[in-house]
């Protein structure tokens, strides 16, 4: 970890467990630090791009069953400081997921290096300068969909209920 960020803000954690029937069941890790509470469930990440200025509004984490491209208006809000929010319209939702392996089998062919470089260069054009500067950059928004947020809050409620029930029975 880095000196100025002793605990990583973004790490991979388990968010669902396959049960005996082969169904994925949400799981959550609770922490005293709100940024370390996991977001349960299978999800997809989209880059929300303004169709007028061609700049990224932020990344949008949605449940796998959601499709933000079908929405005319999206509410984007900070997952910890929920009062920081905005509505976006006239946008494109670019799915950032690329399948590399499927059932343990490699299904992706890496493009030639010049194509990768061109893609990286084009992707950087999506971001405002305040996100790219090296001195005091703005934090790029990575927001949750309302359904994803509601699912997280419901899972937290269930864990609290379970803990309260366990302490009453002791």
mmCIF file of C-alpha atoms in Angstrom, residues 96-110:
data_model
loop_
_atom_site.group_PDB
_atom_site.id
_atom_site.type_symbol
_atom_site.label_atom_id
_atom_site.label_comp_id
_atom_site.label_asym_id
_atom_site.label_seq_id
_atom_site.Cartn_x
_atom_site.Cartn_y
_atom_site.Cartn_z
ATOM 1 C CA UNK A 96 -16.518 -1.847 -19.599
ATOM 2 C CA UNK A 97 -16.656 -5.620 -19.143
ATOM 3 C CA UNK A 98 -14.737 -7.751 -21.595
ATOM 4 C CA UNK A 99 -14.931 -11.521 -21.235
ATOM 5 C CA UNK A 100 -11.411 -12.973 -21.142
ATOM 6 C CA UNK A 101 -12.172 -16.454 -19.809
ATOM 7 C CA UNK A 102 -15.448 -18.365 -19.994
ATOM 8 C CA UNK A 103 -15.745 -21.550 -17.921
ATOM 9 C CA UNK A 104 -11.949 -21.651 -17.616
ATOM 10 C CA UNK A 105 -11.412 -21.327 -21.360
ATOM 11 C CA UNK A 106 -9.613 -18.337 -22.927
ATOM 12 C CA UNK A 107 -12.110 -16.651 -25.270
ATOM 13 C CA UNK A 108 -10.318 -13.341 -25.864
ATOM 14 C CA UNK A 109 -7.798 -12.482 -28.530
ATOM 15 C CA UNK A 110 -5.567 -9.569 -27.623
#
